[in-house]
Amino acid sequence: GAVVSQHPSRVICKSGTSVKIECRSLDFQATTMFWYRQFPKQSLMLMATSNEGSKATYEQGVEKDKFLINHASLTLSTLTVTSAHPEDSSFYICSARPRTDYEQYFGPGTRLTVT
Amino acid sequence: QKEVEQNSGPLSVPEGAIASLNCTYSDRGSQSFFWYRQYSGKSPELIMFIYSNGDKEDGRFTAQLNKASQYVSLLIRDSQPSDSATYLCASYTSGTYKYIFGTGTRLKVLA
């Protein structure tokens, strides 16, 4: 149980375009979903926390207009990177937390490359 | 700034030995602590979590928590080459509903 999927697993896009990443909890309802970014050889950096039906809470330094997060249902959250630039190239990982657990379950991640 | 600190390593141990990974945290309000293993290019996978002082064992893994010293550790017994990975320590505070990750310790188990 507690499986989280992410799609796509890998995406290459051109500078200036937008990319949408989906995160789904497959066998549980996720009241909270988290979006992280990880640059090579660095740790996970929390970008934002989203609760179903509410606006996402962004971490300091993360541009909310650039990284649009929607948590439309208890099983789906999306991250849209708008007007992507090469410096946005990174490994984006979502996680989901059920209502009753302290644990968060990670998706497999999305490798974004902006050319 | 609430922090979780880990030695980046690499920590090298021979196959079959005990690997000891350590983590300190600054927020006394942290309630739960998690150990994740992350292979290169993959997302983290949960090894175990602990929220009470003392030891918690799960197979070859033992997590230890000392809230007075704000210290968490993970012991891996009978280390295998497949245990070679980066180990991330994270704290969770219900007041903020956030997990704070350390930078990770890279473990190398030598065959």
Coordinates of C-alpha atoms in Angstrom, one line a residue:
Chain A
G1 CA 0.0 0.0 0.0
A2 CA 0.8 3.7 0.1
V3 CA 1.9 4.1 -3.5
V4 CA 2.5 7.5 -5.0
S5 CA 3.0 8.0 -8.7
Q6 CA 4.4 10.9 -10.7
H7 CA 4.1 11.6 -14.3
P8 CA 6.2 12.2 -16.4
S9 CA 9.3 10.6 -15.0
R10 CA 11.5 12.6 -17.3
V11 CA 10.8 15.7 -19.4
I12 CA 12.9 17.9 -21.7
C13 CA 11.5 21.2 -22.7
K14 CA 12.6 24.4 -24.3
S15 CA 13.3 27.6 -22.4
G16 CA 10.1 29.7 -22.1
T17 CA 7.7 26.8 -22.2
S18 CA 5.6 25.5 -19.3
V19 CA 5.7 21.9 -17.9
K20 CA 3.0 20.2 -15.8
I21 CA 3.9 17.4 -13.4
E22 CA 1.3 15.2 -11.9
C23 CA 1.4 13.5 -8.5
R24 CA -1.2 10.9 -7.6
S25 CA -1.7 8.8 -4.4
L26 CA -2.9 5.5 -5.8
D27 CA -4.3 3.7 -2.8
F28 CA -5.0 6.3 -0.2
Q29 CA -6.4 9.7 0.2
A30 CA -3.7 12.4 0.7
T31 CA -4.9 15.3 2.7
T32 CA -1.5 16.9 2.3
M33 CA 1.0 16.8 -0.6
F34 CA 4.5 18.2 -0.6
W35 CA 6.6 19.3 -3.5
Y36 CA 10.4 19.1 -3.3
R37 CA 13.2 20.0 -5.6
Q38 CA 16.6 18.4 -5.4
F39 CA 19.7 19.6 -7.2
P40 CA 22.6 17.2 -7.9
K41 CA 24.4 16.2 -4.7
Q42 CA 22.1 18.3 -2.5
S43 CA 19.3 17.4 -0.2
L44 CA 15.6 17.8 -0.7
M45 CA 14.4 21.3 -0.6
L46 CA 10.7 21.8 0.2
M47 CA 9.0 24.1 -2.3
A48 CA 5.5 24.1 -1.1
T49 CA 2.8 22.3 0.9
S50 CA -0.6 21.8 -0.5
N51 CA -3.8 20.7 1.3
E52 CA -6.8 19.5 -0.7
G53 CA -9.1 22.3 -1.6
S54 CA -6.9 25.1 -0.4
K55 CA -4.1 27.2 -1.8
A56 CA -0.6 25.9 -1.5
T57 CA 1.8 27.3 1.1
Y58 CA 5.1 28.2 -0.5
E59 CA 8.5 28.2 1.1
Q60 CA 10.4 31.4 1.3
G61 CA 12.2 32.1 -2.0
V62 CA 9.9 30.0 -4.1
E63 CA 8.0 32.0 -6.6
K64 CA 4.3 31.1 -6.5
D65 CA 3.6 32.6 -9.9
K66 CA 6.3 30.5 -11.5
F67 CA 5.6 27.2 -9.7
L68 CA 1.8 26.8 -9.8
I69 CA 0.4 24.1 -7.5
N70 CA -3.1 22.7 -7.6
H71 CA -4.4 20.1 -5.2
A72 CA -7.8 19.6 -6.8
S73 CA -8.7 16.2 -5.2
L74 CA -7.6 14.0 -2.4
T75 CA -5.5 11.9 -4.8
L76 CA -4.1 14.4 -7.3
S77 CA -1.8 17.4 -7.1
T78 CA -0.1 19.1 -10.0
L79 CA 3.0 21.3 -10.2
T80 CA 3.3 23.6 -13.3
V81 CA 6.6 25.2 -14.0
T82 CA 5.8 28.2 -16.0
S83 CA 8.2 29.9 -18.4
A84 CA 10.9 27.4 -17.6
H85 CA 14.5 28.4 -17.7
P86 CA 17.7 26.2 -17.7
E87 CA 18.2 27.0 -14.0
D88 CA 14.8 25.3 -13.3
S89 CA 16.4 22.0 -14.4
S90 CA 16.2 19.7 -11.4
F91 CA 14.7 16.6 -9.9
Y92 CA 11.2 17.4 -8.7
I93 CA 9.7 15.0 -6.2
C94 CA 6.3 14.9 -4.7
S95 CA 5.1 13.2 -1.5
A96 CA 1.8 12.5 0.0
R97 CA 0.6 12.2 3.5
P98 CA -2.6 10.4 4.6
R99 CA -4.7 12.1 7.2
T100 CA -3.9 9.6 9.9
D101 CA -0.2 9.2 9.4
Y102 CA 2.9 11.2 10.2
E103 CA 4.7 9.4 7.4
Q104 CA 4.9 10.9 3.9
Y105 CA 5.2 8.6 0.9
F106 CA 7.4 9.8 -2.0
G107 CA 6.7 9.6 -5.7
P108 CA 9.5 8.4 -8.0
G109 CA 10.4 11.9 -9.1
T110 CA 10.4 13.8 -12.3
R111 CA 13.7 14.8 -13.9
L112 CA 13.2 18.2 -15.7
T113 CA 15.7 19.4 -18.2
V114 CA 15.2 22.9 -19.7
T115 CA 17.3 23.5 -22.8
Chain B
Q1 CA 16.2 28.6 11.1
K2 CA 15.2 25.1 12.2
E3 CA 17.9 22.7 11.0
V4 CA 18.7 19.0 10.8
E5 CA 22.4 18.3 10.4
Q6 CA 24.2 15.3 9.2
N7 CA 27.8 14.5 8.3
S8 CA 28.0 14.3 4.5
G9 CA 30.5 11.5 4.5
P10 CA 31.3 9.3 2.7
L11 CA 31.2 6.8 5.5
S12 CA 32.9 3.6 4.4
V13 CA 32.4 0.4 6.2
P14 CA 33.4 -3.2 5.2
E15 CA 30.7 -5.7 4.3
G16 CA 29.2 -7.3 7.4
A17 CA 30.1 -4.4 9.7
I18 CA 27.8 -2.1 11.6
A19 CA 27.2 1.3 10.0
S20 CA 26.3 4.1 12.3
L21 CA 24.7 7.2 10.9
N22 CA 24.1 10.3 13.1
C23 CA 21.8 13.3 12.9
T24 CA 21.2 16.3 15.2
Y25 CA 18.3 18.7 15.1
S26 CA 17.8 22.2 16.5
D27 CA 14.0 22.4 17.0
R28 CA 13.0 21.0 20.3
G29 CA 9.4 21.0 19.1
S30 CA 10.2 18.3 16.6
Q31 CA 8.1 15.2 17.4
S32 CA 8.9 12.5 14.9
F33 CA 12.1 11.6 13.1
F34 CA 12.5 9.7 9.9
W35 CA 15.3 7.9 8.1
Y36 CA 15.2 7.6 4.4
R37 CA 17.5 5.9 2.0
Q38 CA 18.1 7.4 -1.4
Y39 CA 19.9 5.8 -4.3
S40 CA 21.4 8.0 -6.9
G41 CA 18.8 9.3 -9.3
K42 CA 15.9 7.9 -7.3
S43 CA 13.5 9.4 -4.8
P44 CA 13.9 8.6 -1.1
E45 CA 12.4 5.5 0.4
L46 CA 11.4 5.3 4.1
I47 CA 13.5 3.0 6.3
M48 CA 11.9 3.7 9.6
F49 CA 10.6 6.4 11.9
I50 CA 10.9 7.0 15.6
Y51 CA 9.1 9.4 18.0
S52 CA 9.9 8.0 21.5
N53 CA 13.2 8.2 23.3
G54 CA 15.2 5.0 23.1
D55 CA 15.7 2.4 20.5
K56 CA 13.5 1.0 17.8
E57 CA 14.5 -2.0 15.8
D58 CA 13.3 -3.2 12.4
G59 CA 15.3 -6.1 10.9
R60 CA 18.9 -5.0 10.4
F61 CA 18.0 -1.4 11.3
T62 CA 17.9 0.3 14.7
A63 CA 16.9 3.9 15.1
Q64 CA 17.9 5.7 18.3
L65 CA 16.4 8.9 19.7
N66 CA 17.7 11.1 22.5
K67 CA 15.5 14.1 22.8
A68 CA 17.5 15.7 25.6
S69 CA 20.6 15.7 23.4
Q70 CA 18.5 16.4 20.2
Y71 CA 20.2 13.4 18.6
V72 CA 18.9 10.7 16.3
S73 CA 20.9 7.8 14.9
L74 CA 20.5 4.9 12.6
L75 CA 22.5 1.6 13.0
I76 CA 22.7 -0.8 10.1
R77 CA 23.8 -4.2 11.1
D78 CA 25.5 -6.7 8.8
S79 CA 25.9 -4.0 6.2
Q80 CA 25.7 -5.1 2.5
P81 CA 27.0 -3.5 -0.6
S82 CA 23.3 -2.9 -1.6
D83 CA 23.1 -0.6 1.5
S84 CA 25.4 1.9 -0.3
A85 CA 23.3 5.0 -0.7
T86 CA 22.7 8.4 0.8
Y87 CA 20.8 8.3 4.1
L88 CA 18.5 11.3 4.8
C89 CA 17.4 12.2 8.3
A90 CA 14.2 14.3 8.6
S91 CA 12.3 15.8 11.5
Y92 CA 8.6 16.5 11.6
T93 CA 6.8 19.1 13.6
S94 CA 3.0 18.9 13.8
G95 CA 2.8 22.7 14.5
T96 CA 4.2 23.5 11.1
Y97 CA 3.1 20.3 9.4
K98 CA 6.5 20.2 7.7
Y99 CA 9.4 17.8 7.3
I100 CA 12.9 19.3 7.5
F101 CA 15.6 17.2 5.9
G102 CA 19.3 17.0 6.6
T103 CA 21.7 17.0 3.7
G104 CA 22.3 13.3 3.9
T105 CA 25.2 11.0 4.7
R106 CA 26.7 9.0 1.9
L107 CA 27.3 5.4 2.9
K108 CA 29.7 3.1 1.1
V109 CA 29.7 -0.6 2.0
L110 CA 32.9 -2.2 0.7
A111 CA 32.7 -5.8 -0.6

